[in-house]
mmCIF file of C-alpha atoms in Angstrom:
data_model
loop_
_atom_site.group_PDB
_atom_site.id
_atom_site.type_symbol
_atom_site.label_atom_id
_atom_site.label_comp_id
_atom_site.label_asym_id
_atom_site.label_seq_id
_atom_site.Cartn_x
_atom_site.Cartn_y
_atom_site.Cartn_z
ATOM 1 C CA MET A 1 40.575 31.945 -12.962
ATOM 2 C CA ILE A 2 40.469 28.579 -11.030
ATOM 3 C CA ILE A 3 43.703 26.642 -11.016
ATOM 4 C CA ALA A 4 43.563 23.070 -9.672
ATOM 5 C CA VAL A 5 46.929 21.674 -8.578
ATOM 6 C CA VAL A 6 47.159 17.789 -8.605
ATOM 7 C CA GLY A 7 49.786 15.085 -8.284
ATOM 8 C CA SER A 8 52.468 14.774 -5.545
ATOM 9 C CA GLY A 9 55.738 16.088 -4.291
ATOM 10 C CA GLY A 10 55.388 19.810 -4.388
ATOM 11 C CA LYS A 11 51.711 20.905 -4.727
ATOM 12 C CA THR A 12 51.668 23.122 -1.653
ATOM 13 C CA THR A 13 54.981 24.755 -2.496
ATOM 14 C CA TYR A 14 53.794 25.455 -6.035
ATOM 15 C CA ILE A 15 50.573 26.982 -4.678
ATOM 16 C CA LYS A 16 52.488 29.252 -2.290
ATOM 17 C CA GLU A 17 54.821 30.399 -5.064
ATOM 18 C CA GLN A 18 51.887 31.126 -7.452
ATOM 19 C CA ALA A 19 49.982 32.959 -4.766
ATOM 20 C CA ALA A 20 52.951 35.228 -4.147
ATOM 21 C CA LEU A 21 53.319 35.932 -7.854
ATOM 22 C CA TYR A 22 49.666 36.753 -8.309
ATOM 23 C CA LEU A 23 49.518 38.892 -5.212
ATOM 24 C CA ALA A 24 52.608 40.835 -6.491
ATOM 25 C CA GLN A 25 50.534 41.590 -9.583
ATOM 26 C CA GLY A 26 47.756 43.065 -7.378
ATOM 27 C CA LYS A 27 45.391 40.150 -7.853
ATOM 28 C CA LYS A 28 43.002 38.910 -5.170
ATOM 29 C CA VAL A 29 43.958 35.277 -4.402
ATOM 30 C CA LEU A 30 41.982 32.559 -2.740
ATOM 31 C CA VAL A 31 43.762 29.395 -1.635
ATOM 32 C CA THR A 32 41.750 26.326 -0.698
ATOM 33 C CA THR A 33 41.504 22.581 -1.212
ATOM 34 C CA THR A 34 39.038 19.943 -2.334
ATOM 35 C CA THR A 35 40.783 17.316 -0.173
ATOM 36 C CA HIS A 36 43.003 18.227 2.819
ATOM 37 C CA MET A 37 45.763 20.784 3.144
ATOM 38 C CA TYR A 38 47.871 22.054 6.005
ATOM 39 C CA ALA A 39 46.440 25.329 7.368
ATOM 40 C CA GLU A 40 48.611 28.396 7.507
ATOM 41 C CA GLU A 41 48.761 30.710 10.501
ATOM 42 C CA ASP A 42 46.180 33.096 9.007
ATOM 43 C CA THR A 43 43.779 30.475 7.592
ATOM 44 C CA LEU A 44 40.080 31.341 7.693
ATOM 45 C CA PHE A 45 38.223 28.316 8.989
ATOM 46 C CA THR A 46 34.846 28.702 7.427
ATOM 47 C CA ASN A 47 32.368 27.398 4.817
ATOM 48 C CA ASP A 48 30.821 30.828 4.316
ATOM 49 C CA ALA A 49 31.321 32.630 0.981
ATOM 50 C CA ALA A 50 30.511 36.067 2.502
ATOM 51 C CA GLU A 51 33.316 35.640 5.097
ATOM 52 C CA ILE A 52 35.782 34.638 2.385
ATOM 53 C CA CYS A 53 34.747 37.498 0.106
ATOM 54 C CA ALA A 54 35.198 39.993 3.023
ATOM 55 C CA CYS A 55 38.651 38.637 3.701
ATOM 56 C CA LEU A 56 39.598 38.937 0.006
ATOM 57 C CA GLN A 57 38.233 42.461 -0.037
ATOM 58 C CA THR A 58 40.259 43.620 3.003
ATOM 59 C CA LYS A 59 43.455 41.607 2.566
ATOM 60 C CA GLY A 60 43.580 40.627 -1.089
ATOM 61 C CA TYR A 61 44.481 37.141 0.009
ATOM 62 C CA CYS A 62 42.557 34.384 1.851
ATOM 63 C CA MET A 63 43.379 30.769 2.582
ATOM 64 C CA ALA A 64 40.031 29.198 3.538
ATOM 65 C CA GLY A 65 38.476 25.857 4.232
ATOM 66 C CA GLN A 66 36.561 23.920 6.764
ATOM 67 C CA ARG A 67 38.338 22.692 9.864
ATOM 68 C CA ALA A 68 39.339 19.019 9.548
ATOM 69 C CA GLU A 69 37.140 16.753 11.585
ATOM 70 C CA ASP A 70 40.126 14.752 12.895
ATOM 71 C CA GLY A 71 41.413 17.783 14.855
ATOM 72 C CA SER A 72 44.631 17.969 12.748
ATOM 73 C CA ALA A 73 46.181 21.160 11.559
ATOM 74 C CA LYS A 74 44.554 20.723 8.163
ATOM 75 C CA ILE A 75 41.665 22.264 6.347
ATOM 76 C CA CYS A 76 39.276 20.326 4.162
ATOM 77 C CA GLY A 77 37.283 21.586 1.208
ATOM 78 C CA LEU A 78 34.588 24.153 0.959
ATOM 79 C CA SER A 79 31.256 23.006 -0.261
ATOM 80 C CA PRO A 80 30.998 23.319 -4.054
ATOM 81 C CA ASP A 81 28.403 26.138 -3.904
ATOM 82 C CA VAL A 82 30.517 28.148 -1.404
ATOM 83 C CA LEU A 83 33.624 27.671 -3.543
ATOM 84 C CA ALA A 84 31.734 28.856 -6.608
ATOM 85 C CA ARG A 85 30.454 31.968 -4.852
ATOM 86 C CA ALA A 86 33.831 32.783 -3.211
ATOM 87 C CA ALA A 87 35.560 32.312 -6.529
ATOM 88 C CA GLN A 88 33.569 35.198 -7.901
ATOM 89 C CA CYS A 89 35.276 37.489 -5.410
ATOM 90 C CA ALA A 90 38.820 36.404 -6.338
ATOM 91 C CA ASP A 91 40.910 37.018 -9.478
ATOM 92 C CA VAL A 92 42.688 33.698 -8.940
ATOM 93 C CA VAL A 93 41.676 30.623 -7.046
ATOM 94 C CA LEU A 94 44.440 28.124 -6.267
ATOM 95 C CA VAL A 95 43.012 24.733 -5.286
ATOM 96 C CA GLU A 96 44.989 21.841 -3.898
ATOM 97 C CA ALA A 97 42.882 19.148 -5.543
ATOM 98 C CA ASP A 98 44.766 15.899 -4.776
ATOM 99 C CA GLY A 99 46.408 14.263 -1.817
ATOM 100 C CA SER A 100 49.577 12.123 -1.695
ATOM 101 C CA LYS A 101 50.160 11.491 2.019
ATOM 102 C CA GLY A 102 53.444 13.469 1.787
ATOM 103 C CA LYS A 103 54.920 11.120 -0.865
ATOM 104 C CA PRO A 104 56.695 12.517 -3.949
ATOM 105 C CA VAL A 105 55.031 10.068 -6.383
ATOM 106 C CA LYS A 106 51.435 8.949 -6.891
ATOM 107 C CA PHE A 107 49.061 7.287 -9.292
ATOM 108 C CA PRO A 108 45.498 8.408 -8.562
ATOM 109 C CA ALA A 109 42.620 6.178 -7.624
ATOM 110 C CA LYS A 110 39.422 6.314 -9.750
ATOM 111 C CA HIS A 111 37.859 8.972 -7.461
ATOM 112 C CA GLU A 112 40.947 11.266 -7.649
ATOM 113 C CA PRO A 113 41.877 14.003 -8.273
ATOM 114 C CA VAL A 114 38.954 16.165 -7.046
ATOM 115 C CA ILE A 115 38.791 18.939 -9.584
ATOM 116 C CA PRO A 116 36.239 21.675 -8.824
ATOM 117 C CA GLY A 117 33.689 22.799 -11.393
ATOM 118 C CA GLY A 118 34.712 25.741 -13.506
ATOM 119 C CA THR A 119 38.428 24.912 -13.408
ATOM 120 C CA ASP A 120 40.387 26.817 -16.132
ATOM 121 C CA ARG A 121 43.844 25.282 -15.588
ATOM 122 C CA ILE A 122 45.085 22.022 -14.134
ATOM 123 C CA VAL A 123 48.711 21.861 -13.011
ATOM 124 C CA ILE A 124 50.194 18.383 -12.536
ATOM 125 C CA VAL A 125 53.114 18.277 -10.108
ATOM 126 C CA MET A 126 55.331 15.177 -9.692
ATOM 127 C CA GLY A 127 58.393 14.783 -7.460
ATOM 128 C CA PHE A 128 61.071 13.799 -10.020
ATOM 129 C CA PHE A 129 63.553 13.920 -7.159
ATOM 130 C CA ALA A 130 62.199 10.462 -6.338
ATOM 131 C CA ALA A 131 64.086 8.958 -9.324
ATOM 132 C CA GLY A 132 66.273 6.209 -7.933
ATOM 133 C CA GLN A 133 63.953 5.448 -4.963
ATOM 134 C CA THR A 134 61.879 2.302 -4.878
ATOM 135 C CA ILE A 135 58.162 2.323 -5.383
ATOM 136 C CA ALA A 136 57.747 1.224 -1.734
ATOM 137 C CA GLU A 137 59.798 4.174 -0.520
ATOM 138 C CA ALA A 138 58.413 6.991 -2.735
ATOM 139 C CA CYS A 139 54.859 6.197 -3.788
ATOM 140 C CA HIS A 140 51.323 6.781 -2.625
ATOM 141 C CA ARG A 141 48.885 4.178 -3.976
ATOM 142 C CA GLN A 142 51.762 1.773 -4.479
ATOM 143 C CA GLU A 143 49.561 -0.989 -5.866
ATOM 144 C CA LEU A 144 48.381 1.386 -8.674
ATOM 145 C CA VAL A 145 51.900 2.526 -9.368
ATOM 146 C CA CYS A 146 53.066 -1.115 -9.614
ATOM 147 C CA ARG A 147 50.168 -1.938 -11.970
ATOM 148 C CA CYS A 148 50.873 1.089 -14.263
ATOM 149 C CA LEU A 149 54.591 0.321 -14.450
ATOM 150 C CA ASP A 150 54.177 -3.481 -14.348
ATOM 151 C CA ALA A 151 56.710 -3.576 -11.555
ATOM 152 C CA SER A 152 57.115 -4.701 -7.980
ATOM 153 C CA PRO A 153 57.394 -2.496 -4.877
ATOM 154 C CA SER A 154 61.206 -2.945 -4.884
ATOM 155 C CA HIS A 155 61.533 -1.487 -8.424
ATOM 156 C CA ARG A 156 63.702 1.599 -8.547
ATOM 157 C CA LEU A 157 61.973 4.557 -10.237
ATOM 158 C CA THR A 158 63.425 6.068 -13.388
ATOM 159 C CA GLU A 159 62.494 9.383 -14.969
ATOM 160 C CA ALA A 160 60.832 7.445 -17.701
ATOM 161 C CA ASP A 161 58.687 5.696 -15.097
ATOM 162 C CA LEU A 162 57.703 9.053 -13.554
ATOM 163 C CA GLN A 163 56.778 10.477 -16.927
ATOM 164 C CA LYS A 164 54.630 7.415 -17.646
ATOM 165 C CA LEU A 165 52.777 7.903 -14.323
ATOM 166 C CA VAL A 166 52.147 11.541 -15.122
ATOM 167 C CA GLU A 167 50.803 10.639 -18.637
ATOM 168 C CA GLU A 168 48.746 7.570 -17.724
ATOM 169 C CA GLY A 169 47.533 8.680 -14.297
ATOM 170 C CA TYR A 170 46.863 12.359 -14.915
ATOM 171 C CA ARG A 171 47.402 13.968 -18.337
ATOM 172 C CA LYS A 172 45.425 11.536 -20.486
ATOM 173 C CA PRO A 173 42.430 11.004 -18.157
ATOM 174 C CA LEU A 174 42.240 14.740 -17.288
ATOM 175 C CA ALA A 175 42.338 15.821 -20.926
ATOM 176 C CA ARG A 176 39.356 13.525 -21.532
ATOM 177 C CA MET A 177 37.432 14.631 -18.378
ATOM 178 C CA PHE A 178 38.179 18.408 -18.630
ATOM 179 C CA PRO A 179 38.682 19.282 -22.315
ATOM 180 C CA GLN A 180 38.088 22.984 -21.528
ATOM 181 C CA ALA A 181 40.996 23.158 -19.070
ATOM 182 C CA GLU A 182 44.572 23.964 -19.934
ATOM 183 C CA ILE A 183 46.819 21.176 -18.539
ATOM 184 C CA ILE A 184 50.342 21.933 -17.496
ATOM 185 C CA PHE A 185 53.005 19.663 -16.024
ATOM 186 C CA LYS A 186 55.654 20.882 -13.547
ATOM 187 C CA LYS A 187 58.529 18.680 -12.455
ATOM 188 C CA SER A 188 59.394 19.101 -8.788
ATOM 189 C CA LEU A 189 63.152 18.570 -8.517
#
């Protein structure tokens, strides 16, 4: 099963929680990204499916990705063919498939999110704890948020605004683009 986690304000935390749950069930879990994600201490920096499969076989868990070119402590995505081959060795693949520059709210650009082929479930995460903050304070892709909400950067976000961003930015377009995938929404509070 491939689960793509998109949105903002809690994706990595959600992935860690889900990985722990699946590991407790005895599942082999691969964690990776199609964008950028902070590497954990035991991250396997590779773009080799055989290495990832070996890690899954011995440990049952593998966080894997290519080393970010900017020298940061992040990984970037595996090539699509490597991800597809590595996914065959895992029971569950958790993919951080969207970036938000650490902001709790986002409206995706046309090229986002980056959902891998074969995805079975898409989980949309949005930081509802940002209600009451301004668009300028809380949002990635502020101009797109402003356009969706017909508001200025000084507008204070409401829960209704956040729900609209989830529906218009994620749920509706993803349902059209990935009709085979189950789409779930998780509020991050």
